[in-house]
mmCIF file of C-alpha atoms and ligand atoms in Angstrom:
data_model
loop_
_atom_site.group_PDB
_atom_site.id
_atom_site.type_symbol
_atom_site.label_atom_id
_atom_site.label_comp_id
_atom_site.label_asym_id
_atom_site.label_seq_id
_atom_site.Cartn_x
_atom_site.Cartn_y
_atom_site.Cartn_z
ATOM 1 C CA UNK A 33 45.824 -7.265 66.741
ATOM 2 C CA UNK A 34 49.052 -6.758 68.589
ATOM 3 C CA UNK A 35 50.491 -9.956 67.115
ATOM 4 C CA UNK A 36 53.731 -8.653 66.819
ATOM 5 C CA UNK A 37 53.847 -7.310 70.816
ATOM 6 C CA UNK A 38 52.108 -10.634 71.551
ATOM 7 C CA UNK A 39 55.525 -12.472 69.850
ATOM 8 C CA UNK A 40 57.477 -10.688 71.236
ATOM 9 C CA UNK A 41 56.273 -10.924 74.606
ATOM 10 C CA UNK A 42 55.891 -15.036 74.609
ATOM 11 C CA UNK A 43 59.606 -14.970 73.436
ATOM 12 C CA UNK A 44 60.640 -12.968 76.329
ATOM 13 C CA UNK A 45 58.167 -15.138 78.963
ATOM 14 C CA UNK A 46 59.992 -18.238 77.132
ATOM 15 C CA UNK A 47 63.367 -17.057 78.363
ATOM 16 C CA UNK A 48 62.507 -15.894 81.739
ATOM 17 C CA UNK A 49 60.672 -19.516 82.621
ATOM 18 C CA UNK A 50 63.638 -21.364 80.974
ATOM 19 C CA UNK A 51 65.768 -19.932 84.132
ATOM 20 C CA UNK A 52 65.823 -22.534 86.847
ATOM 21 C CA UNK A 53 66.384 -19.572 89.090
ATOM 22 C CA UNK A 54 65.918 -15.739 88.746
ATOM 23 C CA UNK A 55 68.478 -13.540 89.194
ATOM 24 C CA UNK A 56 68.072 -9.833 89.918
ATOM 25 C CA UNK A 57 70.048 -9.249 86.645
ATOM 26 C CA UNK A 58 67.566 -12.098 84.740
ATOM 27 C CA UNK A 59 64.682 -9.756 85.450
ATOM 28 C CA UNK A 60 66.385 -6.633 84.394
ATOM 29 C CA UNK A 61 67.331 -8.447 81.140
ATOM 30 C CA UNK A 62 63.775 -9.593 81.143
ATOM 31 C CA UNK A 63 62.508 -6.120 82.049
ATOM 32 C CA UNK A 64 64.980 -4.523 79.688
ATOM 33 C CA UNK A 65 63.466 -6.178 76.227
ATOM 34 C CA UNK A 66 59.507 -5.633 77.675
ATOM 35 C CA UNK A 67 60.688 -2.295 77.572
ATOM 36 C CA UNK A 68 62.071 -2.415 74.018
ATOM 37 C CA UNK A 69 59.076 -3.967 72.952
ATOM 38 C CA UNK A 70 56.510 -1.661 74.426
ATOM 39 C CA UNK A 71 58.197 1.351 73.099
ATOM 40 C CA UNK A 72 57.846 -0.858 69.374
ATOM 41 C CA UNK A 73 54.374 -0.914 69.689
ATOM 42 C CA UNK A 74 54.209 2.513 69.846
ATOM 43 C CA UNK A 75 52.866 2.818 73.866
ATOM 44 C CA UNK A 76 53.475 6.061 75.123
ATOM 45 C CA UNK A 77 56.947 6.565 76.376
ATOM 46 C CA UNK A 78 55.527 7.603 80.241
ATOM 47 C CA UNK A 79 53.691 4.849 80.343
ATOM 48 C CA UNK A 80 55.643 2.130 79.229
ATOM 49 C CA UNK A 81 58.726 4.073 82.062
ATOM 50 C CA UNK A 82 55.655 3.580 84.928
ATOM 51 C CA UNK A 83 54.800 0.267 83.860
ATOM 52 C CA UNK A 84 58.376 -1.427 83.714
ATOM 53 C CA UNK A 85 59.355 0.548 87.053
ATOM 54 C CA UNK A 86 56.258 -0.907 88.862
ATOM 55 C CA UNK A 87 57.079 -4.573 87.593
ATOM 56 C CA UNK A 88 60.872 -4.332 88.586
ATOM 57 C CA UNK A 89 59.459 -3.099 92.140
ATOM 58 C CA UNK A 90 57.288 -5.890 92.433
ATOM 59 C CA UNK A 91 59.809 -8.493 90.894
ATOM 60 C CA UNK A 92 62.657 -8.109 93.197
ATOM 61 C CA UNK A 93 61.103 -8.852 96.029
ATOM 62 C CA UNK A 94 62.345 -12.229 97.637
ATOM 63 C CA UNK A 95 59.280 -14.346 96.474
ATOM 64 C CA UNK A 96 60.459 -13.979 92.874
ATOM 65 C CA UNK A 97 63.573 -14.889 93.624
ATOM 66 C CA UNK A 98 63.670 -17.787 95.727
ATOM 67 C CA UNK A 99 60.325 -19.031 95.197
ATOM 68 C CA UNK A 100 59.840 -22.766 94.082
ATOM 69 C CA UNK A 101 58.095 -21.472 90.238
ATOM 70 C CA UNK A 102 60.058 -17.611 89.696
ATOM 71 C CA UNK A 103 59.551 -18.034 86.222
ATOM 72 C CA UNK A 104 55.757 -17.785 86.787
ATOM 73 C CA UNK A 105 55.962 -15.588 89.481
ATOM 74 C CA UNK A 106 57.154 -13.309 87.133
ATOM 75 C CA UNK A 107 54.958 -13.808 84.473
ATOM 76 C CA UNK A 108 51.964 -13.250 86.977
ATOM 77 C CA UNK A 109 53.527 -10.340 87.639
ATOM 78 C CA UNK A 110 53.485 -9.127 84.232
ATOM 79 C CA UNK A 111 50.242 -10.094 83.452
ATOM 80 C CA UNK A 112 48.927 -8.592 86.806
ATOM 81 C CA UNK A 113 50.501 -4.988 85.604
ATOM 82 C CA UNK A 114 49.075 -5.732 81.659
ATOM 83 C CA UNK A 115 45.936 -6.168 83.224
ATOM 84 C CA UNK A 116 46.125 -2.962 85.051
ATOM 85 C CA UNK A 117 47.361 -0.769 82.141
ATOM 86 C CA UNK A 118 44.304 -1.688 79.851
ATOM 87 C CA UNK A 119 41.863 -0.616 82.916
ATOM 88 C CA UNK A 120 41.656 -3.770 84.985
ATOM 89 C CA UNK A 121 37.834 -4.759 84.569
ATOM 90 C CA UNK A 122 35.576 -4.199 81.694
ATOM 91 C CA UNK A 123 33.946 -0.761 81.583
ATOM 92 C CA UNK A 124 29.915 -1.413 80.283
ATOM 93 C CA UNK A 125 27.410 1.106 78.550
ATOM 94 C CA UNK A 126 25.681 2.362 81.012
ATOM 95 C CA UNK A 127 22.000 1.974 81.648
ATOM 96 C CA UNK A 128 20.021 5.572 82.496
ATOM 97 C CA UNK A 129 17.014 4.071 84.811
ATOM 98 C CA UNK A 130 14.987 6.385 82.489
ATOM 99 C CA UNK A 131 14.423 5.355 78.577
ATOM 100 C CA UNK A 132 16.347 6.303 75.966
ATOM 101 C CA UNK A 133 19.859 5.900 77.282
ATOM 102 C CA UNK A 134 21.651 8.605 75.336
ATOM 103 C CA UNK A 135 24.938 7.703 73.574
ATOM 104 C CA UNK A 136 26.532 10.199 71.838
ATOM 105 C CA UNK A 137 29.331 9.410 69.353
ATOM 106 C CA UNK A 138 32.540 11.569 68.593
ATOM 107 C CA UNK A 139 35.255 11.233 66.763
ATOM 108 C CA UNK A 140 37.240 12.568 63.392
ATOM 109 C CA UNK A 141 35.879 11.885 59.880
ATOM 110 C CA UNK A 142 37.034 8.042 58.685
ATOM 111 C CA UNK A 143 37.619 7.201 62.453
ATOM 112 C CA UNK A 144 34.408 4.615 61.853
ATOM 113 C CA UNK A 145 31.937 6.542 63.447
ATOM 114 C CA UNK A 146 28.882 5.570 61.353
ATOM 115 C CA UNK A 147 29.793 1.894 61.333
ATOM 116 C CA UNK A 148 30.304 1.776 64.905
ATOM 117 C CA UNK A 149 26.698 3.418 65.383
ATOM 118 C CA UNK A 150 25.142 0.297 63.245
ATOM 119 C CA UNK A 151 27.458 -2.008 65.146
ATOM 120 C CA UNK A 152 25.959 -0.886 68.534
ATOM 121 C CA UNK A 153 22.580 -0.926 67.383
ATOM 122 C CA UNK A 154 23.276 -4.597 66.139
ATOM 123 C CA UNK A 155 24.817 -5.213 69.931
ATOM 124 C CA UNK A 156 21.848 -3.493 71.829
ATOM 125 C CA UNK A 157 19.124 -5.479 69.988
ATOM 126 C CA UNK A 158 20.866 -8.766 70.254
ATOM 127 C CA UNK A 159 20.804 -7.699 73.937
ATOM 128 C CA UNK A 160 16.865 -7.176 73.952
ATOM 129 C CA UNK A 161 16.808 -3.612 73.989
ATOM 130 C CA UNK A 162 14.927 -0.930 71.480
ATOM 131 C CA UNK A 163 18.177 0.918 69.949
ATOM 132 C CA UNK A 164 17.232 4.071 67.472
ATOM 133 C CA UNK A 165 19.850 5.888 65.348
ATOM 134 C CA UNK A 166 19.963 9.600 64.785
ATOM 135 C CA UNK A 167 22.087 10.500 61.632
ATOM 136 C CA UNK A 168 23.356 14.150 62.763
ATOM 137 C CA UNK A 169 26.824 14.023 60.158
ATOM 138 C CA UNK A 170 25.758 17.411 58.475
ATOM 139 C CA UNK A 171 28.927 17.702 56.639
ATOM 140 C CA UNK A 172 29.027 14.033 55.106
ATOM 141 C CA UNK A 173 25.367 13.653 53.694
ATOM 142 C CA UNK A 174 26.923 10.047 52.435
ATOM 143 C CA UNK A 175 26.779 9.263 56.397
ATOM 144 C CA UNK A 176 22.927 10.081 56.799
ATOM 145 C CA UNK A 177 22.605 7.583 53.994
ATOM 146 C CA UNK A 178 25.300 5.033 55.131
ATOM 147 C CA UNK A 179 23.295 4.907 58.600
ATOM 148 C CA UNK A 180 19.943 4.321 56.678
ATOM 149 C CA UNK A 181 21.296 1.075 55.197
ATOM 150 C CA UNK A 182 22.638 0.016 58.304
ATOM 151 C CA UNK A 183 19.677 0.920 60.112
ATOM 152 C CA UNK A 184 17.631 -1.392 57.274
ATOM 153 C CA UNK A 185 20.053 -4.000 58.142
ATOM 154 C CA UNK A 186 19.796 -4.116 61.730
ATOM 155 C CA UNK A 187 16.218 -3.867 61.299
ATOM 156 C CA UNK A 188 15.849 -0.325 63.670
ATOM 157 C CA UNK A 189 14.455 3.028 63.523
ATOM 158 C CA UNK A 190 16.811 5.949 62.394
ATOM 159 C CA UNK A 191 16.444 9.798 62.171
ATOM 160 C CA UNK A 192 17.838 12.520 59.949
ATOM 161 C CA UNK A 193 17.230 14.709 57.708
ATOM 162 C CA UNK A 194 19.288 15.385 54.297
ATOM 163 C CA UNK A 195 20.028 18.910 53.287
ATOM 164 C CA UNK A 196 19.992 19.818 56.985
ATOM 165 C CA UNK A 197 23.158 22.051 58.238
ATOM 166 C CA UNK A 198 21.373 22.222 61.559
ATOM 167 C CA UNK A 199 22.580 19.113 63.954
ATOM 168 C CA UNK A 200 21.454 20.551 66.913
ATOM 169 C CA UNK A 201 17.854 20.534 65.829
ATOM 170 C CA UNK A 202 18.329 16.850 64.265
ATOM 171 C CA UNK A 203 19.511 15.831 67.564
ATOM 172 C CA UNK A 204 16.259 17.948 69.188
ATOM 173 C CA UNK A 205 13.619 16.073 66.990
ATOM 174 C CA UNK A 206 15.208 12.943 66.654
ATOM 175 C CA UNK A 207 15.364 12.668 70.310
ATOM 176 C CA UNK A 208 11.411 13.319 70.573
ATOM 177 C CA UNK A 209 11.263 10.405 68.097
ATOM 178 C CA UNK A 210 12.760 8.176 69.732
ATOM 179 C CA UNK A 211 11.205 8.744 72.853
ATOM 180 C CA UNK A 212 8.038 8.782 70.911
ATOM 181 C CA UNK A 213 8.754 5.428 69.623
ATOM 182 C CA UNK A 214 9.604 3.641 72.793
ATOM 183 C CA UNK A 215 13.707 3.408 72.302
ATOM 184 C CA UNK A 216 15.762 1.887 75.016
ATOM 185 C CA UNK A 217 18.870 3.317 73.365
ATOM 186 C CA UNK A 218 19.282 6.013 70.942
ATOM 187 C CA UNK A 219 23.039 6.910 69.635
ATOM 188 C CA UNK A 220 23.563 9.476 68.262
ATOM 189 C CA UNK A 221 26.017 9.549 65.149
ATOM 190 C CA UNK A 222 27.820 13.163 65.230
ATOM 191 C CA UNK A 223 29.966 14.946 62.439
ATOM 192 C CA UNK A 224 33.900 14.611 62.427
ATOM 193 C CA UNK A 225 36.067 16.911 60.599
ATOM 194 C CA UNK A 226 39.947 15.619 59.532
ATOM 195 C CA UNK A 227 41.094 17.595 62.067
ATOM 196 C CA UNK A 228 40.135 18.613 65.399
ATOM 197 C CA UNK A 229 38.910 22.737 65.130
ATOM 198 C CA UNK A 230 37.398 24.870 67.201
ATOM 199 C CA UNK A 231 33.659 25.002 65.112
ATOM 200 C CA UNK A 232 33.931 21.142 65.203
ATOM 201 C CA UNK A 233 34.154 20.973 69.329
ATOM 202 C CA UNK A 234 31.342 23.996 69.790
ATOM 203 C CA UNK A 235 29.317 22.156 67.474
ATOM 204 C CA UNK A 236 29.165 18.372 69.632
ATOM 205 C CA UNK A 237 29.139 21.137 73.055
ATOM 206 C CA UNK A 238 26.174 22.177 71.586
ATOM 207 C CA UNK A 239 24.676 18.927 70.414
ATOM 208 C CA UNK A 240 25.827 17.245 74.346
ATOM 209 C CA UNK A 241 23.959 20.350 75.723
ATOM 210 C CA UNK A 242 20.679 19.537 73.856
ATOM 211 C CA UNK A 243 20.886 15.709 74.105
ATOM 212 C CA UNK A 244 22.400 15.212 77.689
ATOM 213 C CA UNK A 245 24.131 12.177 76.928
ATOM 214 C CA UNK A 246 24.781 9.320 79.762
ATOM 215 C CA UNK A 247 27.733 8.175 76.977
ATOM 216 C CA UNK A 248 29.767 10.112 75.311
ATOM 217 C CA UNK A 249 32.061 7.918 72.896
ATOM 218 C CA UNK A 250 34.866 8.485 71.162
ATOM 219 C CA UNK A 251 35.329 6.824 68.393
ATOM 220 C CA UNK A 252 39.100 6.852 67.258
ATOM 221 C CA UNK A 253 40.962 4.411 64.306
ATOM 222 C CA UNK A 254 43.461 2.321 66.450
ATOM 223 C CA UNK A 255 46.121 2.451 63.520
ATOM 224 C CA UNK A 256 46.548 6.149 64.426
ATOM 225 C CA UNK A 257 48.780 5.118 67.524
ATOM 226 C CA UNK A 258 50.408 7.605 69.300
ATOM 227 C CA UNK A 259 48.132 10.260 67.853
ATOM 228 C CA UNK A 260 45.013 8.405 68.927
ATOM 229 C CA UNK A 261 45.877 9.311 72.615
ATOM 230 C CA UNK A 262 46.781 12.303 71.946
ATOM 231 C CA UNK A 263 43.396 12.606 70.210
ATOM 232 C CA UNK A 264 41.425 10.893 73.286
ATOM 233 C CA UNK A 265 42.981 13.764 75.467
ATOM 234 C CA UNK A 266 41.554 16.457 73.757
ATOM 235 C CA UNK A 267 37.850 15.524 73.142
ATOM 236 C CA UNK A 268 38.431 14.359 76.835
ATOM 237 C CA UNK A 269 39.145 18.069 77.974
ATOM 238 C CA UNK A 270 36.418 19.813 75.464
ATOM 239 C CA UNK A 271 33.730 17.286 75.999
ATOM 240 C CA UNK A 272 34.488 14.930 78.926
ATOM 241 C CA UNK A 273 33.966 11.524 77.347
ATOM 242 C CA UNK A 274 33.036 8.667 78.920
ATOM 243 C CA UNK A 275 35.115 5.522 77.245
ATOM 244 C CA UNK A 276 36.683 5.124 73.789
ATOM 245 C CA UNK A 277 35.979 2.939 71.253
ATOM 246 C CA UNK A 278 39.015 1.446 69.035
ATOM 247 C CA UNK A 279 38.357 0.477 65.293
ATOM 248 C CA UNK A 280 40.333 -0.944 63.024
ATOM 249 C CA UNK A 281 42.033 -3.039 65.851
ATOM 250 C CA UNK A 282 41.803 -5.837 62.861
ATOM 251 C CA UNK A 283 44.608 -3.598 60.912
ATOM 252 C CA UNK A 284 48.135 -4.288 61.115
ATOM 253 C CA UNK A 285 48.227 -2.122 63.761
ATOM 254 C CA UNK A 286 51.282 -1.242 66.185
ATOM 255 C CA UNK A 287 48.278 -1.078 68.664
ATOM 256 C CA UNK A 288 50.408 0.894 71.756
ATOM 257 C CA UNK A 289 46.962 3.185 71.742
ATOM 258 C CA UNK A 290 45.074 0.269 73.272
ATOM 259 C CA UNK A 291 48.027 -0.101 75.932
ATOM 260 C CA UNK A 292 48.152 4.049 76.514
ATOM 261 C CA UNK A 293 44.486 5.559 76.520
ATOM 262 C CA UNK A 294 43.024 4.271 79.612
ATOM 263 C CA UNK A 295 46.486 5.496 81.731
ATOM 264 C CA UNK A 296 47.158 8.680 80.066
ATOM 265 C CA UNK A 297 43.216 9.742 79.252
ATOM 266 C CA UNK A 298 42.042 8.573 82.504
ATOM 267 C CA UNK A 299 39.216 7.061 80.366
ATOM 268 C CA UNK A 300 38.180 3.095 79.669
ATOM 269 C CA UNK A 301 38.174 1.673 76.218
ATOM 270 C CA UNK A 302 34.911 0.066 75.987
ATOM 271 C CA UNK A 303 34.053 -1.889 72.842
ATOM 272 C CA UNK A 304 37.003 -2.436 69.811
ATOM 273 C CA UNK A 305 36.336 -2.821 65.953
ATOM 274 C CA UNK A 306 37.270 -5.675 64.580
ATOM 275 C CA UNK A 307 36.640 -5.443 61.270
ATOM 276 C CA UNK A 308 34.193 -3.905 58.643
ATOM 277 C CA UNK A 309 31.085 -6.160 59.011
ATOM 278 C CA UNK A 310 28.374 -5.174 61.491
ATOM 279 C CA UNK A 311 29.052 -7.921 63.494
ATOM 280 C CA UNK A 312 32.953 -7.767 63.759
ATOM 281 C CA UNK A 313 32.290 -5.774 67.389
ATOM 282 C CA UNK A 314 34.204 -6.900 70.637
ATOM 283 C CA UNK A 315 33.629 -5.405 73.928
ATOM 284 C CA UNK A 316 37.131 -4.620 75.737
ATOM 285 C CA UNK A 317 38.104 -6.945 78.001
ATOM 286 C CA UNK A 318 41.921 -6.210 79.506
ATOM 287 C CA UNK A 319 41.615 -9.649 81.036
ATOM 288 C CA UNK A 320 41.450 -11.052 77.592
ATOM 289 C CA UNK A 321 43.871 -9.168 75.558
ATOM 290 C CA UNK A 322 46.514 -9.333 78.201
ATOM 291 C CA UNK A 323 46.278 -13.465 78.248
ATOM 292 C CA UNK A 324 46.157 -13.011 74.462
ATOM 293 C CA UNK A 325 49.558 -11.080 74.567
ATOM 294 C CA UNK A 326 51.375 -13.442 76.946
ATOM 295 C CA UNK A 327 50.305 -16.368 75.161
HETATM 296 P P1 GDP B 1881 33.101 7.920 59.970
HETATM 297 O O1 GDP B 1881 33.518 9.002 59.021
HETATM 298 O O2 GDP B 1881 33.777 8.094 61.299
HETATM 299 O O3 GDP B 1881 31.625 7.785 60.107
HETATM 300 O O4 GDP B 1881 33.702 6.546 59.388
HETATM 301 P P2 GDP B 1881 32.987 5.296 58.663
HETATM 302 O O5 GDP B 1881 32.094 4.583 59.607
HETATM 303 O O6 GDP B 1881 32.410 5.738 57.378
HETATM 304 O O7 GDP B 1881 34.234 4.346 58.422
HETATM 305 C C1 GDP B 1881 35.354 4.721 57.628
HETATM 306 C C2 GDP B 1881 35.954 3.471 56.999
HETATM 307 O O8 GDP B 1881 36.512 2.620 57.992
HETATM 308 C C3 GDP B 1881 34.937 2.605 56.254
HETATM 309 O O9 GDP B 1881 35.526 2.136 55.077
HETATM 310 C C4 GDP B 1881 34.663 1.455 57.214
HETATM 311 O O10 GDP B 1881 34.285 0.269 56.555
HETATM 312 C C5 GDP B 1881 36.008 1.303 57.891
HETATM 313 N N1 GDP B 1881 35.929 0.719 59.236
HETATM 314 C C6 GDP B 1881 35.172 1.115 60.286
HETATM 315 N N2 GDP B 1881 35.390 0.351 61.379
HETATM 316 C C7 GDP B 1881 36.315 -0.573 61.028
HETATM 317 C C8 GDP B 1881 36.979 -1.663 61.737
HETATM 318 O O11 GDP B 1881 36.763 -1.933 62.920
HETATM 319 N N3 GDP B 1881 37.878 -2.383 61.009
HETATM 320 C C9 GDP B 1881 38.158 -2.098 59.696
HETATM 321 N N4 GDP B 1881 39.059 -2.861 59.079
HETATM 322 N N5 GDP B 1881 37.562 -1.099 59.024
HETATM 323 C C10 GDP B 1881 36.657 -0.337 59.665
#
């Protein structure tokens, strides 16, 4: 995941601590191929303008350059900003002080919905909490069964019903179910639809009206890029999400999304897929991924 940003990055860091001294013009250099390789990696052209601007502010202040270590000085700098840009601390599931905690999950078909809802359950439990699934794909009766098998192997309780076109009601009885059963967590595992339509967002308004979520997740395929912001902005202004969840961030992914959503969206990427196996689930942490980019 952002190997290629992460190169380029280290190369540029290499150069900028090989200067005894830092010159305004070393920084602009500097600042001049960060650019170039933010734009690369497909972050959003605003943001990567906002980002360099505040660094260059920052960097030409005297400290940089007459300081006794300007070469890491800078890179503080950097990583200070990088740190900043993915949403400074990590954003947790909340916790509703009454059970179930409702999670709702959105997203468009093949985004990794489904397997994100098994993933989470997996997470929850290993956590000591009581997760339950409700399968309320209508369109995609392969997801009902694809969450069953999960479900088996997580070892939790899951609701749907096949043949169904009614999610709200799914969502209505599942809910009692879960309750019924004692569930600390239920998510919720909604349809997608290859693109975004108007039937599509009235039918998760409907299903958020019914189920009151305290999460609302979007689930969006980091190899998407550019689009996946784009994406995050309008389930943002139909449903009002609470974070984003990245899969695929295993692919060989340009990976600007993960630098763009949280300034443009206004909303935290919480948790990132790393892969197809239940367990290959990270939570975000910008402190993490910006040391893992700097090198
Ligand atoms: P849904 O339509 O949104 O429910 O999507 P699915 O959960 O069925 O996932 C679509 C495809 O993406 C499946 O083949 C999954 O195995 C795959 N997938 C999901 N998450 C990840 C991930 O984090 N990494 C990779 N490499 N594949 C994933």
């Amino acid at each position: 995941m952002l190997e290629n940003l992460g190169n380029r990055f280290q190369d540029i860091m290499k150069k900028v601590r090989g200067h005894g001294k830092l010159s305004e013009s070393n920084i602009k250099e500097a600042l001049r191929e960060v650019r170039m390789s933010l734009l690369e990696a497909d972050v959003n052209y605003k943001v990567v303008k906002e980002f360099v601007a505040k660094i260059q502010e920052k960097a030409i202040g005297a400290e940089v350059l007459t300081g006794i270590n300007p070469g890491q000085q800078f890179i503080k700098i950097v990583n200070d900003e990088l740190v900043e840009l993915l949403g400074g601390t990590n954003s947790r599931l909340t916790k509703s002080a009454k059970n179930p905690t409702v999670v709702m999950l959105a997203g468009l078909q093949g985004a990794g919905k489904t397997t994100f809802a098994g993933k989470l359950a997996k997470y929850l439990k290993k956590q000591g909490e009581k997760p339950y699934l409700i399968g309320a794909d209508i369109y995609r009766p392969a997801a009902m069964k694809q969450l069953e098998v999960l479900a088996q192997q997580v070892g939790v309780d899951v609701y749907f019903e096949l043949g169904s076109n009614d999610a709200v009601g799914i969502c209505e009885r599942g809910l009692e179910k879960a309750k019924e059963a004692g569930a600390t967590y239920l998510i919720i595992d909604t349809a997608g639809r290859l693109h975004i339509d108007e039937k599509l967002m009235e039918e998760l308004k409907e299903v958020k009206k019914v189920v009151r979520p305290q999460e609302i997740l979007l689930v969006v395929d980091a190899m998407i890029g550019q689009d996946a912001v784009n994406l995050a902005q309008s389930f943002n202004n139909a449903l009002s999400i609470d974070g984003v969840v990245l899969t695929k961030f295993d692919g060989d992914t340009r990976g600007g999304a993960a630098l763009s959503v949280k300034s443009v969206v206004g909303k935290p990427i919480k948790f990132v897929g790393t892969g197809e196996k239940i367990d290959d689930l990270e939570l975000f942490h910008p402190e993490r991924l910006a040391s893992r980019i700097l090198g």
